Short mmCIF file of C-alpha atoms in Angstrom, two decimals:
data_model
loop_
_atom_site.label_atom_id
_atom_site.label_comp_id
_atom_site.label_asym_id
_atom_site.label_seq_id
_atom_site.Cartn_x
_atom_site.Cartn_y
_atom_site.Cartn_z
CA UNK Q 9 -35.50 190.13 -202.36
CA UNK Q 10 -31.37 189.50 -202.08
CA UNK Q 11 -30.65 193.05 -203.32
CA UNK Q 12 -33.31 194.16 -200.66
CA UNK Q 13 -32.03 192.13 -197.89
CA UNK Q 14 -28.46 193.99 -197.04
CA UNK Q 15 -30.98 196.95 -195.59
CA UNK Q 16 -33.45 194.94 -193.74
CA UNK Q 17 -32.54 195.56 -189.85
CA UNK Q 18 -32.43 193.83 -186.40
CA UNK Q 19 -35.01 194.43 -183.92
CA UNK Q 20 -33.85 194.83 -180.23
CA UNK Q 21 -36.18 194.27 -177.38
CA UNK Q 22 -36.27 193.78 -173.39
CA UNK Q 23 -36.13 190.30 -172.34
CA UNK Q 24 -35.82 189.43 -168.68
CA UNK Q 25 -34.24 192.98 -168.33
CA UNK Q 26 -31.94 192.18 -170.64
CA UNK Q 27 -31.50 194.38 -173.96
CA UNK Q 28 -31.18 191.85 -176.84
CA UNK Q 29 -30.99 191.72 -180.47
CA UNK Q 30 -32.69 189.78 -183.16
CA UNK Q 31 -30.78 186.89 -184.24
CA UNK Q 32 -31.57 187.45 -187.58
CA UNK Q 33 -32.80 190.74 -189.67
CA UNK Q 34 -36.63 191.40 -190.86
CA UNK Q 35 -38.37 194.44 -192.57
CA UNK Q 36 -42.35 194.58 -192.67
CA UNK Q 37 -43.86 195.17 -196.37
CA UNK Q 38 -47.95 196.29 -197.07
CA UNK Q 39 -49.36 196.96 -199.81
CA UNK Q 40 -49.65 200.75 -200.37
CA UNK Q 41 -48.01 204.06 -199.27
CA UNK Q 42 -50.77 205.68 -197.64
CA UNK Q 43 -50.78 201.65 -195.90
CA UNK Q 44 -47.35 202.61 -194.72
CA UNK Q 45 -47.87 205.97 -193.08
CA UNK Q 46 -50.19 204.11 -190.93
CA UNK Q 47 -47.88 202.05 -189.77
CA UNK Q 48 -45.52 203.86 -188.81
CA UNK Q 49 -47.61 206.73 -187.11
CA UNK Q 50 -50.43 204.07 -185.47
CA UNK Q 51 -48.78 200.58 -185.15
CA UNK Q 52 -46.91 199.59 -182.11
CA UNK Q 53 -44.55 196.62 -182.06
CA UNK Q 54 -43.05 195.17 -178.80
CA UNK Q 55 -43.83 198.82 -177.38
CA UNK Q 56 -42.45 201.10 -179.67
CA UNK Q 57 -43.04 201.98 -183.66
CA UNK Q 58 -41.66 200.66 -186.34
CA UNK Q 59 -39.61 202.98 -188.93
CA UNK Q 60 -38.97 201.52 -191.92
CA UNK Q 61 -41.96 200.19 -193.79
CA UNK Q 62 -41.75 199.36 -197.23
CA UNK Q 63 -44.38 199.09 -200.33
CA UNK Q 64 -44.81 195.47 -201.45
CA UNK Q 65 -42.58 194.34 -203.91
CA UNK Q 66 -43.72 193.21 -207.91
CA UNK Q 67 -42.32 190.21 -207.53
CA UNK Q 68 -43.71 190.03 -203.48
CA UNK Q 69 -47.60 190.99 -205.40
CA UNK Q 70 -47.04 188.30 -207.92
CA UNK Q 71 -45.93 185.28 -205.15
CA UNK Q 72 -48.79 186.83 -203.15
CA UNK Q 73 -51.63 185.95 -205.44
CA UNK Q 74 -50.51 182.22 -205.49
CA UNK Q 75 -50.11 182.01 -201.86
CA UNK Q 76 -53.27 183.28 -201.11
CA UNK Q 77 -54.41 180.38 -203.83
CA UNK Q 78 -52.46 177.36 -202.35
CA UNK Q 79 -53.59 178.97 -198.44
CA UNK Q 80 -57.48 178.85 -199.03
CA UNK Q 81 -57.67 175.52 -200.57
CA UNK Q 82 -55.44 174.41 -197.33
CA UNK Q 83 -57.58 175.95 -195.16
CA UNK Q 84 -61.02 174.41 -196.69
CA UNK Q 85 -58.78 171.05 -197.18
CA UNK Q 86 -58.30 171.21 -193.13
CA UNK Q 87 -61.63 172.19 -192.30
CA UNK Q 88 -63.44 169.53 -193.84
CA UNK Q 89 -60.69 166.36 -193.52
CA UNK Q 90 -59.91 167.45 -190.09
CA UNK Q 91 -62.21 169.70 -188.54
CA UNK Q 92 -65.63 168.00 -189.22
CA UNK Q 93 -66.41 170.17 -191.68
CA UNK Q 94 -66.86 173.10 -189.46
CA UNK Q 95 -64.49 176.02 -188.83
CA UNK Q 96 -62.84 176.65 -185.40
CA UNK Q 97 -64.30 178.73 -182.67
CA UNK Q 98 -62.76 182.75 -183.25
CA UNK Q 99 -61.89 181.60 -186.71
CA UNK Q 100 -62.38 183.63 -189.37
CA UNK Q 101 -64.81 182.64 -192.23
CA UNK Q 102 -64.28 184.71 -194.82
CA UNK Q 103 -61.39 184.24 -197.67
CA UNK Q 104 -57.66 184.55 -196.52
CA UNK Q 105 -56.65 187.49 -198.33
CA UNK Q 106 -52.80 188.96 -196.97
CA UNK Q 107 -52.16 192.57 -197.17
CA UNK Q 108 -49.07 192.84 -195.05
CA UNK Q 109 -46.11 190.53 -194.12
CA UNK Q 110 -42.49 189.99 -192.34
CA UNK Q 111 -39.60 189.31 -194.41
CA UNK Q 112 -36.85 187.52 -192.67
CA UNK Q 113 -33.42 186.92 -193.85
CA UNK Q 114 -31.53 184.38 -192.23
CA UNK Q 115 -27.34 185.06 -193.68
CA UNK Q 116 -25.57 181.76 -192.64
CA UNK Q 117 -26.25 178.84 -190.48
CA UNK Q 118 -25.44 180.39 -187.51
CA UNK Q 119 -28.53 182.89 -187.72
CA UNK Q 120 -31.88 182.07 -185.75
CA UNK Q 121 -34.67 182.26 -184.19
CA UNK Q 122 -35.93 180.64 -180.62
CA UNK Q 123 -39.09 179.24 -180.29
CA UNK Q 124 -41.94 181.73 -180.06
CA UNK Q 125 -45.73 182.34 -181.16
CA UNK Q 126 -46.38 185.03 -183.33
CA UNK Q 127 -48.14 188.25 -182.42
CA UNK Q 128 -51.79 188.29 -182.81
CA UNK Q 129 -52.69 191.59 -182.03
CA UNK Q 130 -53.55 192.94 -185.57
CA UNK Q 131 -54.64 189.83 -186.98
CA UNK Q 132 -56.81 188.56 -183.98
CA UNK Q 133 -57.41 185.07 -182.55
CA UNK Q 134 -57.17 181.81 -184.77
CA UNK Q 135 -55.42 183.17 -187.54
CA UNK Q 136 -54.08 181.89 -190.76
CA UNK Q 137 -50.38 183.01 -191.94
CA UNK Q 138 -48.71 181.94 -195.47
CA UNK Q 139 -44.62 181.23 -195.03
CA UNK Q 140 -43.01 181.73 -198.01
CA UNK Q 141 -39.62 179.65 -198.19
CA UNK Q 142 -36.75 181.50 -200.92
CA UNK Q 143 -33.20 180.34 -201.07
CA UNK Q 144 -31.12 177.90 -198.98
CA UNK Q 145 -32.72 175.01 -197.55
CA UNK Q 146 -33.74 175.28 -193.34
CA UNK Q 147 -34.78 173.33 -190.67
CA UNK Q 148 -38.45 174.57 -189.27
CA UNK Q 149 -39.12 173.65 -185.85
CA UNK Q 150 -42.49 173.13 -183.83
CA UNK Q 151 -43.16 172.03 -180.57
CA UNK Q 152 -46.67 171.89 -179.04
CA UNK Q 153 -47.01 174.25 -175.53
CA UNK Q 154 -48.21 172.07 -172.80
CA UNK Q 155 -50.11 173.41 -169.69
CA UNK Q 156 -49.45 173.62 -166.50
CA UNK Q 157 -51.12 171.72 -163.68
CA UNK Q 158 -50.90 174.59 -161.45
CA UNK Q 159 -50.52 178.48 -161.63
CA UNK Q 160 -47.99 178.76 -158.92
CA UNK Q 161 -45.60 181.24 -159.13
CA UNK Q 162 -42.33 179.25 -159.09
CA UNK Q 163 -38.75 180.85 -160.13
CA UNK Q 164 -39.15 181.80 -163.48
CA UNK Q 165 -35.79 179.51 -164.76
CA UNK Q 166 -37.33 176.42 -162.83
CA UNK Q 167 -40.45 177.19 -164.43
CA UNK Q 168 -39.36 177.73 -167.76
CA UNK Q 169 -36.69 174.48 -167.59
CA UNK Q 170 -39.96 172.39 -166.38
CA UNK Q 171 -42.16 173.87 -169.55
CA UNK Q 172 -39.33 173.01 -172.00
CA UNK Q 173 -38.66 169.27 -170.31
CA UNK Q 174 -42.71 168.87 -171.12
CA UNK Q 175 -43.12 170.42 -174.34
CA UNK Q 176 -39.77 168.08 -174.99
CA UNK Q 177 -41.76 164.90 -173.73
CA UNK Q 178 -44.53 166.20 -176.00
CA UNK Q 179 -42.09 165.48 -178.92
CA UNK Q 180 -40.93 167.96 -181.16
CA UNK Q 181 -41.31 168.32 -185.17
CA UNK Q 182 -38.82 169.59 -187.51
CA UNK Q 183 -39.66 170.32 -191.46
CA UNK Q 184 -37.13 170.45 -193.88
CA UNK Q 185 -38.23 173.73 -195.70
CA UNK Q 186 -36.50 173.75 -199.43
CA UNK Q 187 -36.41 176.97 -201.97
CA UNK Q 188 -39.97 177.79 -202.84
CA UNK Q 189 -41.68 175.72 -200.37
CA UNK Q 190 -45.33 177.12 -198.90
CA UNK Q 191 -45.57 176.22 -195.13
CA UNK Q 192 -49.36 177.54 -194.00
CA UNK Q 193 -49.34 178.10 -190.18
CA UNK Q 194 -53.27 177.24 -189.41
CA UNK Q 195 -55.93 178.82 -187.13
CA UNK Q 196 -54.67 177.62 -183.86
CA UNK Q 197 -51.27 177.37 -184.40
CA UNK Q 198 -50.43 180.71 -182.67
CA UNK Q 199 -52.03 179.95 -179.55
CA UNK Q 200 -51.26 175.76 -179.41
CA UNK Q 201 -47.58 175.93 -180.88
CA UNK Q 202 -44.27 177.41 -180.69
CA UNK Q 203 -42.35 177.50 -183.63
CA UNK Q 204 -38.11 178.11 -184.52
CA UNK Q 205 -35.74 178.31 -186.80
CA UNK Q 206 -32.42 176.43 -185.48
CA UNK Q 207 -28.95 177.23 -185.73
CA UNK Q 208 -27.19 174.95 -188.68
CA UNK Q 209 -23.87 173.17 -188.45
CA UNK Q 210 -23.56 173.02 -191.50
CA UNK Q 211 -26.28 173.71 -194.91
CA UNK Q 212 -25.98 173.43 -198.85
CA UNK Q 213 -25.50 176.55 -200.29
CA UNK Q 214 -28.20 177.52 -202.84
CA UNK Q 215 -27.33 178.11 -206.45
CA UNK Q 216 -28.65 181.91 -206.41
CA UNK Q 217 -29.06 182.82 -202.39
CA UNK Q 218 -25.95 181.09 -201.54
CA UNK Q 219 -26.15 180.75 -197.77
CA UNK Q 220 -29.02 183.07 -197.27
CA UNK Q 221 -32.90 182.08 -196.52
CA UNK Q 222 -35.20 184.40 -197.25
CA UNK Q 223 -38.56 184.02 -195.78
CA UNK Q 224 -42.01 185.96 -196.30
CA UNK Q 225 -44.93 185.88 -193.87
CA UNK Q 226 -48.21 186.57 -195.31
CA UNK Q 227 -50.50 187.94 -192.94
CA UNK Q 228 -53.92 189.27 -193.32
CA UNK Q 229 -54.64 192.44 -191.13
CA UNK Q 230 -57.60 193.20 -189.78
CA UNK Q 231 -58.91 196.72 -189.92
CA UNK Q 232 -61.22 196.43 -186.83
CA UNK Q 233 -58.11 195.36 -184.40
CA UNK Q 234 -56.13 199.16 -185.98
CA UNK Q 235 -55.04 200.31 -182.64
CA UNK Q 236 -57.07 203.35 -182.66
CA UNK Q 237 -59.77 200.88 -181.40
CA UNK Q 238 -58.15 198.38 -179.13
CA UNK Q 239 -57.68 199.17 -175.72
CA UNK Q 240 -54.75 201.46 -174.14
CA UNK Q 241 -53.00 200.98 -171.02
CA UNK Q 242 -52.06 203.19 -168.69
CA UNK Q 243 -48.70 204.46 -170.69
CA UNK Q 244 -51.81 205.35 -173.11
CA UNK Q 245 -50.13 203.32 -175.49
CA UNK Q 246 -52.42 200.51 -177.57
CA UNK Q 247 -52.38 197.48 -176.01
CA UNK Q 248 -50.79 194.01 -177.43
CA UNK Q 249 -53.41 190.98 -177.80
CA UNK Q 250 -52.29 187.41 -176.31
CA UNK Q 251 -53.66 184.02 -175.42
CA UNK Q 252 -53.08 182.40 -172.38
CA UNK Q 253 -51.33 179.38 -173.54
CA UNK Q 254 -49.47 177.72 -169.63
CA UNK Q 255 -52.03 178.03 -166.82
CA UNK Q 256 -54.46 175.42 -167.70
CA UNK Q 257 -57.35 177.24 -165.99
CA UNK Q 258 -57.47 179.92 -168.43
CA UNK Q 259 -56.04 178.35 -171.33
CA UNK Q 260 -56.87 179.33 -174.28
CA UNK Q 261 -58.81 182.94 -173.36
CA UNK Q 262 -57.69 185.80 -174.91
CA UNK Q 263 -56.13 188.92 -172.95
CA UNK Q 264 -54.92 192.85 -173.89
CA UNK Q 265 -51.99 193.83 -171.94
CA UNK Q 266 -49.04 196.44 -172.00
CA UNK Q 267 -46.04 195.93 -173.84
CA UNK Q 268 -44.12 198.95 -173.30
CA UNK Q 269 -41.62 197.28 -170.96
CA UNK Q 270 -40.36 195.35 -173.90
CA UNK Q 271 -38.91 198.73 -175.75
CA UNK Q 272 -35.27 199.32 -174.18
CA UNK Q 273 -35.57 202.59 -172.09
CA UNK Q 274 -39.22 201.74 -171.03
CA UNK Q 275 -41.03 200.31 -167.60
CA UNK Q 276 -44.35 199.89 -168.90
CA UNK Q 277 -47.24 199.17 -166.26
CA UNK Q 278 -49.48 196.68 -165.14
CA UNK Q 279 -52.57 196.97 -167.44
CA UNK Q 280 -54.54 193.82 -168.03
CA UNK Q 281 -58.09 192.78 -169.75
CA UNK Q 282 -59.96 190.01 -171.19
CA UNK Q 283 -60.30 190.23 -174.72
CA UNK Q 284 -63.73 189.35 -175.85
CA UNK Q 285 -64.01 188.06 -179.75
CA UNK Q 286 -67.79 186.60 -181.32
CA UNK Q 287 -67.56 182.79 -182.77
CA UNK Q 288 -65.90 184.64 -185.81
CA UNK Q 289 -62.83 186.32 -183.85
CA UNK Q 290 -64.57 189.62 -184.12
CA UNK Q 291 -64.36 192.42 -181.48
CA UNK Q 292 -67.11 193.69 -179.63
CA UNK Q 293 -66.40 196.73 -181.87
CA UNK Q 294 -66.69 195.55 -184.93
CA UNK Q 295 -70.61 196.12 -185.91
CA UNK Q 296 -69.81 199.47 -184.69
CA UNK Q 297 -66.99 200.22 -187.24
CA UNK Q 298 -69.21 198.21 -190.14
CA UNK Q 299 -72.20 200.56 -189.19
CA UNK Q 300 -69.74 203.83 -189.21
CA UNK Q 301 -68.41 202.22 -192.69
CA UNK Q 302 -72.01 202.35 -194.18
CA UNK Q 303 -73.15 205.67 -192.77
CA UNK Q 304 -70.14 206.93 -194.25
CA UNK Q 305 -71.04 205.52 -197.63
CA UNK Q 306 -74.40 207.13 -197.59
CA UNK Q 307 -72.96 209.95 -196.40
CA UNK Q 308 -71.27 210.07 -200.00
CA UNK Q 309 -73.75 208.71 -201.99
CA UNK Q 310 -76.13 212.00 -200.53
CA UNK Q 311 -73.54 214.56 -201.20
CA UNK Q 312 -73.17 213.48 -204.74
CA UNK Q 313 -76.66 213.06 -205.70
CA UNK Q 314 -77.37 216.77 -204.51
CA UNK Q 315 -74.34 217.75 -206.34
CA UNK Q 316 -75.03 216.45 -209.55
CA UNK Q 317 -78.83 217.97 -209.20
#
């Protein structure tokens, strides 16, 4: 992974009208080429495509298989020592298995990342992501997103300052995240946290990475939320999933809107809808696609019986 990082890239994005760049740099690995073509011909990421997308590493396929170990005895750990022995509503009950992730690289103390959720629109509500600590030592922060009482629409700064001052009040928790450390982000902690990774003063060099952290997210993509079935706005462009995490009357429900205004260059529009997911965070799609996948099968299964006869 350090002779890969030097070509890993920086993604830049709208944010309040402003064109920024990514604090630190990030390339997205899955696990096959034909995987990859996908990607980059269907996938959109804050409005626009990604270009560079890379075939899981040996040594990425190796970690993998013990992540996805460690993460499904967490997540049955949780569920019965903390959840009553039953899953969360949208969550998924079948076996955690990744087949894509983010690699960050973080070169130096001074690189970063503010606090944000991550994206669920390909891996759908309540979902489970593996982070994979490699190299020097960094401070992970979290800090629980508290409602508001009201959904008035008050300047956005005043608003935002409030939200932090609560979410502050809330108290914050920071985890010291050494070389080869497994952090498992649970179901819910997408749409009930916000997570960072803070500027350093000062950190201990690691033996190998020297100032460098490397960190891979393990994510489990779900073929029934591929774009070609979620909704499109009115750029015709698929839609990005969110949770309405501030305005207490909604909290919580699920939502497809556009994200084109976040490419640089782009306005977007104003297309919103509910998102609707079954106690198991499936789309009102999916028995469609699993009926397709079986008609399909005996599709094949008939041609090759009257071929061989």
């Amino acid at each position: 992974m350090l002779a890969e990082a030097p070509t890993f890239g920086r993604d830049t994005f709208k944010l309040f009208d402003r064109v920024v760049e990514s604090p630190h740099s990030i390339c997205f690995y899955v696990d096959s080429w034909d995987e990859a073509v996908r990607q980059k011909n269907d996938y959109i990421y804050n409005g626009s495509r990604i270009t560079d997308i890379r075939r899981t590493l040996p040594e990425m396929d190796k970690a993998k298989a013990k992540v996805q170990t460690a993460v499904n005895a967490e997540i049955k750990r949780r569920i019965e020592q903390f959840q009553g022995g039953a899953k969360l509503k949208h969550q998924s009950p079948h076996e955690w298995v990744p087949n894509a992730s983010f690699v960050n690289c973080y070169d130096g103390g001074s690189e970063s990342v503010g606090y944000h959720s991550d994206q669920l629109t390909y891996v759908g509500p309540r979902a489970v992501i593996g982070s994979l600590s490699l190299g020097v030592a960094r401070e992970f922060r979290v800090r629980k997103v508290v409602a508001r009482d009201d959904s008035s629409s008050a300047d956005e700064k005043v608003q935002k300052s409030s939200d932090t001052a609560r979410a502050d009040a809330e108290g914050q928790i920071a985890i010291h995240l050494p070389h080869n450390s497994l952090l498992v982000m649970h179901a819910a902690m997408q749409e009930e946290w916000k997570h960072s990774i803070a500027p350093a003063q000062a950190i201990d060099p690691h033996p190998v990475a020297g100032n460098k952290r490397i960190n891979i997210t393990y994510r489990h993509y779900k073929e029934n939320l591929h774009p070609r079935y979620t909704p499109r706005c009115k750029c015709n462009v698929p839609t990005v999933l969110r949770c309405v995490q501030r305005k207490k009357e909604n909290r919580g429900r699920y939502m497809w809107m556009c994200h084109t205004s976040y490419s640089p260059g782009q306005e977007g529009c104003s297309f919103f809808q509910w998102a609707e997911f079954d106690d198991d965070g499936e789309p009102p799609w999916a028995k469609m696609i699993a009926k397709e996948g079986r008609d399909e099968i005996v599709s094949e299964k008939s041609c090759k019986e009257k071929t061989e006869d």
